[in-house]
Amino acid sequence: MAEPCLVITVDGPGGSGKGTLARLLARRLGFHWLDSGSLYRVLALAALRRGVPLDDEQALAELARSLDVRFEATDKGEPRVLLDGEDVSRELRGEACGDAASRVAALPAVRAALLDRQRAFCKPPGLVADGRDMGTVVFPDAPVKIFLEADLEERARRRHKQLKDQGIDANLPDLLDELAKRDERDRNRPVAPLRPAPDATILDSTRMSIDEVLERALELVSRVQPQPR
Ligand code: C5P
């Protein structure tokens, strides 16, 4: 019998800390990690570079199917993304890619084209998948689903700090504005909108440290799979 893959989904808006949580959880549990936002970002970057209009649904879906993208870890264990063999990790984090990603992500044919690629990340012993629709569409049978929230101001502050720490220029009021616009688009699109799955646990991390969020998440995981701590 094939070894099972336990899936933990972490969904939420930009800057909620879902990427940080998912990465720490995966490391702690020895699971694989899928940062699905990176897939939409890398598709958007490829489209911008090749001059594919961000509303040309069929061309973008075709590009999504043929995309040469690899997720790797550096020697220091930092994640990096290669597009056509080139390390584009830094470029992906900018808000220009975030905004373009949210535009292409609203197109149903694009989402359909990326579905199998995302599901292929599920390998034993398990996967932590973060994004917007991990618990609702991509892994609807996941036994642990977390929806991470935080106030818009706090999310903008976190994203600002994250970008600054990576040496990327950003302005707080602009970031707040861009995150608000992106949220609005992600929550109101007709296909796979950002919303908690009915069986998700909602965690508001506004006043929680990342360690507290991680503890809560590990508690939820231990209900389905007791872990040595
Ligand atoms: O999480 P991140 O900010 O990297 O995602 C960039 C954009 O990609 C989001 O604003 C969203 O529109 C899109 N996305 C999505 N579904 C996912 C992950 C990301 O629609 N599962």
PDB file of C-alpha atoms and ligand atoms in Angstrom:
ATOM      1  CA  MET A   1       0.000   0.000   0.000  1.00  0.00           C
ATOM      2  CA  ALA A   2       1.268   3.495  -0.853  1.00  0.00           C
ATOM      3  CA  GLU A   3       2.520   5.513   2.116  1.00  0.00           C
ATOM      4  CA  PRO A   4       0.014   8.192   3.107  1.00  0.00           C
ATOM      5  CA  CYS A   5       0.699  11.912   2.869  1.00  0.00           C
ATOM      6  CA  LEU A   6      -0.789  13.978   5.687  1.00  0.00           C
ATOM      7  CA  VAL A   7      -1.794  17.431   4.472  1.00  0.00           C
ATOM      8  CA  ILE A   8      -1.954  20.546   6.638  1.00  0.00           C
ATOM      9  CA  THR A   9      -3.360  23.627   4.929  1.00  0.00           C
ATOM     10  CA  VAL A  10      -2.613  27.199   5.973  1.00  0.00           C
ATOM     11  CA  ASP A  11      -4.672  29.834   4.173  1.00  0.00           C
ATOM     12  CA  GLY A  12      -5.056  33.536   4.770  1.00  0.00           C
ATOM     13  CA  PRO A  13      -4.534  37.027   3.348  1.00  0.00           C
ATOM     14  CA  GLY A  14      -1.157  38.542   2.447  1.00  0.00           C
ATOM     15  CA  GLY A  15       1.034  39.386   5.428  1.00  0.00           C
ATOM     16  CA  SER A  16      -0.956  37.217   7.862  1.00  0.00           C
ATOM     17  CA  GLY A  17       2.170  35.161   8.576  1.00  0.00           C
ATOM     18  CA  LYS A  18       0.929  32.033   6.827  1.00  0.00           C
ATOM     19  CA  GLY A  19       4.162  31.547   4.867  1.00  0.00           C
ATOM     20  CA  THR A  20       6.293  31.823   8.007  1.00  0.00           C
ATOM     21  CA  LEU A  21       3.987  29.477   9.909  1.00  0.00           C
ATOM     22  CA  ALA A  22       3.854  26.928   7.088  1.00  0.00           C
ATOM     23  CA  ARG A  23       7.617  26.887   6.749  1.00  0.00           C
ATOM     24  CA  LEU A  24       8.216  26.460  10.489  1.00  0.00           C
ATOM     25  CA  LEU A  25       5.546  23.763  10.720  1.00  0.00           C
ATOM     26  CA  ALA A  26       7.035  21.853   7.796  1.00  0.00           C
ATOM     27  CA  ARG A  27      10.501  22.043   9.336  1.00  0.00           C
ATOM     28  CA  ARG A  28       9.254  20.940  12.753  1.00  0.00           C
ATOM     29  CA  LEU A  29       7.279  17.996  11.377  1.00  0.00           C
ATOM     30  CA  GLY A  30       9.775  16.990   8.674  1.00  0.00           C
ATOM     31  CA  PHE A  31       7.093  17.590   6.034  1.00  0.00           C
ATOM     32  CA  HIS A  32       7.317  19.026   2.528  1.00  0.00           C
ATOM     33  CA  TRP A  33       6.207  22.609   1.981  1.00  0.00           C
ATOM     34  CA  LEU A  34       4.196  24.182  -0.812  1.00  0.00           C
ATOM     35  CA  ASP A  35       4.182  27.985  -1.037  1.00  0.00           C
ATOM     36  CA  SER A  36       1.420  28.175  -3.647  1.00  0.00           C
ATOM     37  CA  GLY A  37       1.609  31.991  -3.825  1.00  0.00           C
ATOM     38  CA  SER A  38       5.084  31.585  -5.338  1.00  0.00           C
ATOM     39  CA  LEU A  39       3.602  29.586  -8.194  1.00  0.00           C
ATOM     40  CA  TYR A  40       1.179  32.404  -9.047  1.00  0.00           C
ATOM     41  CA  ARG A  41       3.972  34.946  -8.614  1.00  0.00           C
ATOM     42  CA  VAL A  42       6.374  33.048 -10.881  1.00  0.00           C
ATOM     43  CA  LEU A  43       3.677  32.657 -13.520  1.00  0.00           C
ATOM     44  CA  ALA A  44       3.009  36.411 -13.350  1.00  0.00           C
ATOM     45  CA  LEU A  45       6.723  37.152 -13.664  1.00  0.00           C
ATOM     46  CA  ALA A  46       7.071  34.830 -16.673  1.00  0.00           C
ATOM     47  CA  ALA A  47       4.072  36.556 -18.293  1.00  0.00           C
ATOM     48  CA  LEU A  48       5.505  40.038 -17.658  1.00  0.00           C
ATOM     49  CA  ARG A  49       8.879  38.997 -19.092  1.00  0.00           C
ATOM     50  CA  ARG A  50       7.352  37.416 -22.194  1.00  0.00           C
ATOM     51  CA  GLY A  51       4.860  40.194 -22.784  1.00  0.00           C
ATOM     52  CA  VAL A  52       1.809  37.967 -22.261  1.00  0.00           C
ATOM     53  CA  PRO A  53      -1.100  40.265 -21.319  1.00  0.00           C
ATOM     54  CA  LEU A  54      -2.290  39.639 -17.741  1.00  0.00           C
ATOM     55  CA  ASP A  55      -5.870  39.165 -18.946  1.00  0.00           C
ATOM     56  CA  ASP A  56      -5.156  36.702 -21.781  1.00  0.00           C
ATOM     57  CA  GLU A  57      -6.603  33.681 -19.968  1.00  0.00           C
ATOM     58  CA  GLN A  58      -5.794  30.988 -22.546  1.00  0.00           C
ATOM     59  CA  ALA A  59      -2.212  32.163 -23.164  1.00  0.00           C
ATOM     60  CA  LEU A  60      -1.610  32.366 -19.404  1.00  0.00           C
ATOM     61  CA  ALA A  61      -3.061  28.887 -18.827  1.00  0.00           C
ATOM     62  CA  GLU A  62      -0.783  27.537 -21.568  1.00  0.00           C
ATOM     63  CA  LEU A  63       2.183  29.302 -19.958  1.00  0.00           C
ATOM     64  CA  ALA A  64       1.186  27.833 -16.556  1.00  0.00           C
ATOM     65  CA  ARG A  65       1.259  24.316 -18.020  1.00  0.00           C
ATOM     66  CA  SER A  66       4.660  24.721 -19.660  1.00  0.00           C
ATOM     67  CA  LEU A  67       6.357  26.751 -16.926  1.00  0.00           C
ATOM     68  CA  ASP A  68       9.898  25.571 -16.090  1.00  0.00           C
ATOM     69  CA  VAL A  69       9.903  26.280 -12.350  1.00  0.00           C
ATOM     70  CA  ARG A  70      11.849  24.588  -9.563  1.00  0.00           C
ATOM     71  CA  PHE A  71      11.632  25.022  -5.810  1.00  0.00           C
ATOM     72  CA  GLU A  72      14.897  24.399  -4.000  1.00  0.00           C
ATOM     73  CA  ALA A  73      16.662  25.174  -0.740  1.00  0.00           C
ATOM     74  CA  THR A  74      19.964  27.068  -0.592  1.00  0.00           C
ATOM     75  CA  ASP A  75      22.924  25.658   1.380  1.00  0.00           C
ATOM     76  CA  LYS A  76      21.612  27.657   4.354  1.00  0.00           C
ATOM     77  CA  GLY A  77      18.186  26.057   4.016  1.00  0.00           C
ATOM     78  CA  GLU A  78      16.574  29.218   2.591  1.00  0.00           C
ATOM     79  CA  PRO A  79      13.906  28.543  -0.041  1.00  0.00           C
ATOM     80  CA  ARG A  80      14.624  29.668  -3.579  1.00  0.00           C
ATOM     81  CA  VAL A  81      12.651  29.594  -6.799  1.00  0.00           C
ATOM     82  CA  LEU A  82      14.194  29.016 -10.211  1.00  0.00           C
ATOM     83  CA  LEU A  83      12.429  30.133 -13.388  1.00  0.00           C
ATOM     84  CA  ASP A  84      14.060  28.683 -16.523  1.00  0.00           C
ATOM     85  CA  GLY A  85      17.052  27.872 -14.306  1.00  0.00           C
ATOM     86  CA  GLU A  86      17.433  31.474 -13.035  1.00  0.00           C
ATOM     87  CA  ASP A  87      17.071  32.315  -9.340  1.00  0.00           C
ATOM     88  CA  VAL A  88      14.143  34.766  -9.250  1.00  0.00           C
ATOM     89  CA  SER A  89      13.369  34.510  -5.503  1.00  0.00           C
ATOM     90  CA  ARG A  90      14.105  38.149  -4.768  1.00  0.00           C
ATOM     91  CA  GLU A  91      12.163  39.538  -7.716  1.00  0.00           C
ATOM     92  CA  LEU A  92       9.136  37.435  -6.756  1.00  0.00           C
ATOM     93  CA  ARG A  93       8.785  39.043  -3.337  1.00  0.00           C
ATOM     94  CA  GLY A  94       8.180  42.592  -4.641  1.00  0.00           C
ATOM     95  CA  GLU A  95       4.614  43.964  -4.636  1.00  0.00           C
ATOM     96  CA  ALA A  96       4.707  44.287  -8.454  1.00  0.00           C
ATOM     97  CA  CYS A  97       4.769  40.484  -8.688  1.00  0.00           C
ATOM     98  CA  GLY A  98       2.216  40.183  -5.859  1.00  0.00           C
ATOM     99  CA  ASP A  99      -0.203  42.446  -7.692  1.00  0.00           C
ATOM    100  CA  ALA A 100       0.310  40.736 -11.072  1.00  0.00           C
ATOM    101  CA  ALA A 101      -0.048  37.334  -9.353  1.00  0.00           C
ATOM    102  CA  SER A 102      -3.395  38.320  -7.907  1.00  0.00           C
ATOM    103  CA  ARG A 103      -4.587  39.364 -11.390  1.00  0.00           C
ATOM    104  CA  VAL A 104      -3.632  36.108 -13.117  1.00  0.00           C
ATOM    105  CA  ALA A 105      -4.913  34.124 -10.105  1.00  0.00           C
ATOM    106  CA  ALA A 106      -8.441  35.423 -10.728  1.00  0.00           C
ATOM    107  CA  LEU A 107      -8.635  33.539 -14.065  1.00  0.00           C
ATOM    108  CA  PRO A 108     -10.317  30.085 -13.815  1.00  0.00           C
ATOM    109  CA  ALA A 109      -8.271  28.437 -16.618  1.00  0.00           C
ATOM    110  CA  VAL A 110      -5.036  29.524 -14.920  1.00  0.00           C
ATOM    111  CA  ARG A 111      -6.122  28.051 -11.583  1.00  0.00           C
ATOM    112  CA  ALA A 112      -7.142  24.797 -13.281  1.00  0.00           C
ATOM    113  CA  ALA A 113      -3.780  24.598 -15.070  1.00  0.00           C
ATOM    114  CA  LEU A 114      -1.893  24.863 -11.755  1.00  0.00           C
ATOM    115  CA  LEU A 115      -3.981  22.321  -9.842  1.00  0.00           C
ATOM    116  CA  ASP A 116      -2.030  19.132 -10.640  1.00  0.00           C
ATOM    117  CA  ARG A 117       1.296  20.871 -10.129  1.00  0.00           C
ATOM    118  CA  GLN A 118       0.211  21.842  -6.611  1.00  0.00           C
ATOM    119  CA  ARG A 119      -1.178  18.402  -5.732  1.00  0.00           C
ATOM    120  CA  ALA A 120       2.067  16.775  -6.892  1.00  0.00           C
ATOM    121  CA  PHE A 121       3.802  18.362  -3.873  1.00  0.00           C
ATOM    122  CA  CYS A 122       1.974  15.895  -1.633  1.00  0.00           C
ATOM    123  CA  LYS A 123       4.572  13.249  -0.763  1.00  0.00           C
ATOM    124  CA  PRO A 124       5.065  11.122   2.367  1.00  0.00           C
ATOM    125  CA  PRO A 125       5.281  11.753   5.226  1.00  0.00           C
ATOM    126  CA  GLY A 126       3.251  14.918   4.669  1.00  0.00           C
ATOM    127  CA  LEU A 127       2.819  18.398   3.253  1.00  0.00           C
ATOM    128  CA  VAL A 128       2.184  21.838   4.676  1.00  0.00           C
ATOM    129  CA  ALA A 129       0.533  23.892   1.931  1.00  0.00           C
ATOM    130  CA  ASP A 130      -0.028  27.628   2.255  1.00  0.00           C
ATOM    131  CA  GLY A 131      -2.067  29.937   0.056  1.00  0.00           C
ATOM    132  CA  ARG A 132      -5.635  31.128  -0.399  1.00  0.00           C
ATOM    133  CA  ASP A 133      -7.564  28.002  -1.458  1.00  0.00           C
ATOM    134  CA  MET A 134      -5.488  25.140  -0.078  1.00  0.00           C
ATOM    135  CA  GLY A 135      -8.243  24.029   2.313  1.00  0.00           C
ATOM    136  CA  THR A 136     -11.190  24.818   0.055  1.00  0.00           C
ATOM    137  CA  VAL A 137     -10.095  23.660  -3.431  1.00  0.00           C
ATOM    138  CA  VAL A 138      -6.645  22.094  -3.723  1.00  0.00           C
ATOM    139  CA  PHE A 139      -6.690  19.825  -0.636  1.00  0.00           C
ATOM    140  CA  PRO A 140     -10.335  19.795   0.508  1.00  0.00           C
ATOM    141  CA  ASP A 141      -9.811  16.508   2.428  1.00  0.00           C
ATOM    142  CA  ALA A 142      -6.884  17.771   4.516  1.00  0.00           C
ATOM    143  CA  PRO A 143      -7.395  16.713   8.152  1.00  0.00           C
ATOM    144  CA  VAL A 144      -5.869  19.937   9.532  1.00  0.00           C
ATOM    145  CA  LYS A 145      -6.904  23.292   8.096  1.00  0.00           C
ATOM    146  CA  ILE A 146      -5.794  26.611   9.497  1.00  0.00           C
ATOM    147  CA  PHE A 147      -7.004  30.032   8.387  1.00  0.00           C
ATOM    148  CA  LEU A 148      -4.685  32.759   9.594  1.00  0.00           C
ATOM    149  CA  GLU A 149      -6.045  36.280   9.987  1.00  0.00           C
ATOM    150  CA  ALA A 150      -4.497  39.555  11.179  1.00  0.00           C
ATOM    151  CA  ASP A 151      -5.524  43.222  11.045  1.00  0.00           C
ATOM    152  CA  LEU A 152      -4.627  44.989   7.809  1.00  0.00           C
ATOM    153  CA  GLU A 153      -2.302  47.489   9.575  1.00  0.00           C
ATOM    154  CA  GLU A 154      -0.425  44.706  11.315  1.00  0.00           C
ATOM    155  CA  ARG A 155      -0.116  42.728   8.078  1.00  0.00           C
ATOM    156  CA  ALA A 156       1.263  45.763   6.263  1.00  0.00           C
ATOM    157  CA  ARG A 157       3.798  46.325   9.084  1.00  0.00           C
ATOM    158  CA  ARG A 158       4.911  42.691   8.922  1.00  0.00           C
ATOM    159  CA  ARG A 159       5.250  42.723   5.139  1.00  0.00           C
ATOM    160  CA  HIS A 160       7.197  46.006   5.368  1.00  0.00           C
ATOM    161  CA  LYS A 161       9.633  44.514   7.888  1.00  0.00           C
ATOM    162  CA  GLN A 162       9.979  41.309   5.869  1.00  0.00           C
ATOM    163  CA  LEU A 163      10.829  43.253   2.699  1.00  0.00           C
ATOM    164  CA  LYS A 164      13.237  45.573   4.545  1.00  0.00           C
ATOM    165  CA  ASP A 165      15.009  42.571   6.100  1.00  0.00           C
ATOM    166  CA  GLN A 166      15.493  41.224   2.584  1.00  0.00           C
ATOM    167  CA  GLY A 167      16.921  44.569   1.478  1.00  0.00           C
ATOM    168  CA  ILE A 168      13.862  45.327  -0.691  1.00  0.00           C
ATOM    169  CA  ASP A 169      12.653  48.949  -0.753  1.00  0.00           C
ATOM    170  CA  ALA A 170       9.063  49.449   0.394  1.00  0.00           C
ATOM    171  CA  ASN A 171       6.892  52.260   1.677  1.00  0.00           C
ATOM    172  CA  LEU A 172       4.410  51.444   4.461  1.00  0.00           C
ATOM    173  CA  PRO A 173       1.372  53.506   3.267  1.00  0.00           C
ATOM    174  CA  ASP A 174       1.787  52.136  -0.291  1.00  0.00           C
ATOM    175  CA  LEU A 175       2.060  48.584   1.039  1.00  0.00           C
ATOM    176  CA  LEU A 176      -1.090  49.026   3.109  1.00  0.00           C
ATOM    177  CA  ASP A 177      -2.924  50.273   0.063  1.00  0.00           C
ATOM    178  CA  GLU A 178      -1.646  47.441  -2.154  1.00  0.00           C
ATOM    179  CA  LEU A 179      -2.458  44.738   0.412  1.00  0.00           C
ATOM    180  CA  ALA A 180      -5.986  46.130   0.826  1.00  0.00           C
ATOM    181  CA  LYS A 181      -6.548  46.101  -2.945  1.00  0.00           C
ATOM    182  CA  ARG A 182      -5.138  42.607  -3.312  1.00  0.00           C
ATOM    183  CA  ASP A 183      -7.314  41.313  -0.433  1.00  0.00           C
ATOM    184  CA  GLU A 184     -10.395  42.831  -1.998  1.00  0.00           C
ATOM    185  CA  ARG A 185      -9.625  41.128  -5.332  1.00  0.00           C
ATOM    186  CA  ASP A 186      -8.739  37.783  -3.678  1.00  0.00           C
ATOM    187  CA  ARG A 187     -11.862  37.752  -1.478  1.00  0.00           C
ATOM    188  CA  ASN A 188     -14.327  38.762  -4.161  1.00  0.00           C
ATOM    189  CA  ARG A 189     -13.252  36.775  -7.200  1.00  0.00           C
ATOM    190  CA  PRO A 190     -15.827  34.209  -8.346  1.00  0.00           C
ATOM    191  CA  VAL A 191     -13.351  31.306  -8.498  1.00  0.00           C
ATOM    192  CA  ALA A 192     -11.561  30.003  -5.373  1.00  0.00           C
ATOM    193  CA  PRO A 193     -12.051  33.205  -3.371  1.00  0.00           C
ATOM    194  CA  LEU A 194     -10.070  33.736  -0.195  1.00  0.00           C
ATOM    195  CA  ARG A 195     -12.263  32.346   2.561  1.00  0.00           C
ATOM    196  CA  PRO A 196     -11.925  29.794   5.337  1.00  0.00           C
ATOM    197  CA  ALA A 197     -13.033  26.228   4.617  1.00  0.00           C
ATOM    198  CA  PRO A 198     -16.070  25.335   6.765  1.00  0.00           C
ATOM    199  CA  ASP A 199     -13.885  22.934   8.777  1.00  0.00           C
ATOM    200  CA  ALA A 200     -10.915  25.324   9.169  1.00  0.00           C
ATOM    201  CA  THR A 201      -9.701  26.642  12.516  1.00  0.00           C
ATOM    202  CA  ILE A 202      -9.463  30.423  12.359  1.00  0.00           C
ATOM    203  CA  LEU A 203      -6.503  31.957  14.184  1.00  0.00           C
ATOM    204  CA  ASP A 204      -6.199  35.721  14.572  1.00  0.00           C
ATOM    205  CA  SER A 205      -2.471  36.362  14.860  1.00  0.00           C
ATOM    206  CA  THR A 206      -2.680  40.170  15.266  1.00  0.00           C
ATOM    207  CA  ARG A 207      -1.557  40.015  18.889  1.00  0.00           C
ATOM    208  CA  MET A 208       0.223  36.672  18.796  1.00  0.00           C
ATOM    209  CA  SER A 209       3.930  36.009  18.370  1.00  0.00           C
ATOM    210  CA  ILE A 210       4.965  33.535  15.686  1.00  0.00           C
ATOM    211  CA  ASP A 211       5.948  31.083  18.454  1.00  0.00           C
ATOM    212  CA  GLU A 212       2.442  31.261  19.915  1.00  0.00           C
ATOM    213  CA  VAL A 213       0.893  30.692  16.478  1.00  0.00           C
ATOM    214  CA  LEU A 214       3.223  27.732  15.899  1.00  0.00           C
ATOM    215  CA  GLU A 215       2.281  26.198  19.276  1.00  0.00           C
ATOM    216  CA  ARG A 216      -1.431  26.477  18.474  1.00  0.00           C
ATOM    217  CA  ALA A 217      -0.855  24.908  15.054  1.00  0.00           C
ATOM    218  CA  LEU A 218       1.167  22.012  16.533  1.00  0.00           C
ATOM    219  CA  GLU A 219      -1.643  21.444  19.013  1.00  0.00           C
ATOM    220  CA  LEU A 220      -4.099  21.098  16.108  1.00  0.00           C
ATOM    221  CA  VAL A 221      -1.753  18.697  14.295  1.00  0.00           C
ATOM    222  CA  SER A 222      -1.280  16.572  17.411  1.00  0.00           C
ATOM    223  CA  ARG A 223      -5.026  15.869  17.441  1.00  0.00           C
ATOM    224  CA  VAL A 224      -4.701  13.938  14.178  1.00  0.00           C
ATOM    225  CA  GLN A 225      -1.106  12.779  14.469  1.00  0.00           C
ATOM    226  CA  PRO A 226       0.575  12.659  17.882  1.00  0.00           C
ATOM    227  CA  GLN A 227       4.084  14.048  17.428  1.00  0.00           C
ATOM    228  CA  PRO A 228       7.121  13.602  19.635  1.00  0.00           C
ATOM    229  CA  ARG A 229       7.735  17.173  20.959  1.00  0.00           C
TER     230      ARG A 229
HETATM  231  O1  C5P B   1       0.694  34.485  -0.886  1.00  0.00           O
HETATM  232  P1  C5P B   1       1.218  35.453  -1.917  1.00  0.00           P
HETATM  233  O2  C5P B   1       1.138  36.883  -1.487  1.00  0.00           O
HETATM  234  O3  C5P B   1       2.581  35.082  -2.384  1.00  0.00           O
HETATM  235  O4  C5P B   1       0.250  35.262  -3.187  1.00  0.00           O
HETATM  236  C1  C5P B   1       0.270  36.146  -4.285  1.00  0.00           C
HETATM  237  C2  C5P B   1      -1.105  36.147  -4.936  1.00  0.00           C
HETATM  238  O5  C5P B   1      -1.333  34.867  -5.533  1.00  0.00           O
HETATM  239  C3  C5P B   1      -2.281  36.360  -3.981  1.00  0.00           C
HETATM  240  O6  C5P B   1      -2.636  37.708  -3.824  1.00  0.00           O
HETATM  241  C4  C5P B   1      -3.408  35.576  -4.643  1.00  0.00           C
HETATM  242  O7  C5P B   1      -4.121  36.355  -5.551  1.00  0.00           O
HETATM  243  C5  C5P B   1      -2.695  34.497  -5.430  1.00  0.00           C
HETATM  244  N1  C5P B   1      -2.839  33.195  -4.802  1.00  0.00           N
HETATM  245  C6  C5P B   1      -3.996  32.492  -5.035  1.00  0.00           C
HETATM  246  N2  C5P B   1      -4.147  31.240  -4.543  1.00  0.00           N
HETATM  247  C7  C5P B   1      -3.183  30.688  -3.800  1.00  0.00           C
HETATM  248  C8  C5P B   1      -1.997  31.408  -3.505  1.00  0.00           C
HETATM  249  C9  C5P B   1      -1.859  32.678  -4.024  1.00  0.00           C
HETATM  250  O8  C5P B   1      -4.915  32.986  -5.684  1.00  0.00           O
HETATM  251  N3  C5P B   1      -3.348  29.463  -3.346  1.00  0.00           N
END
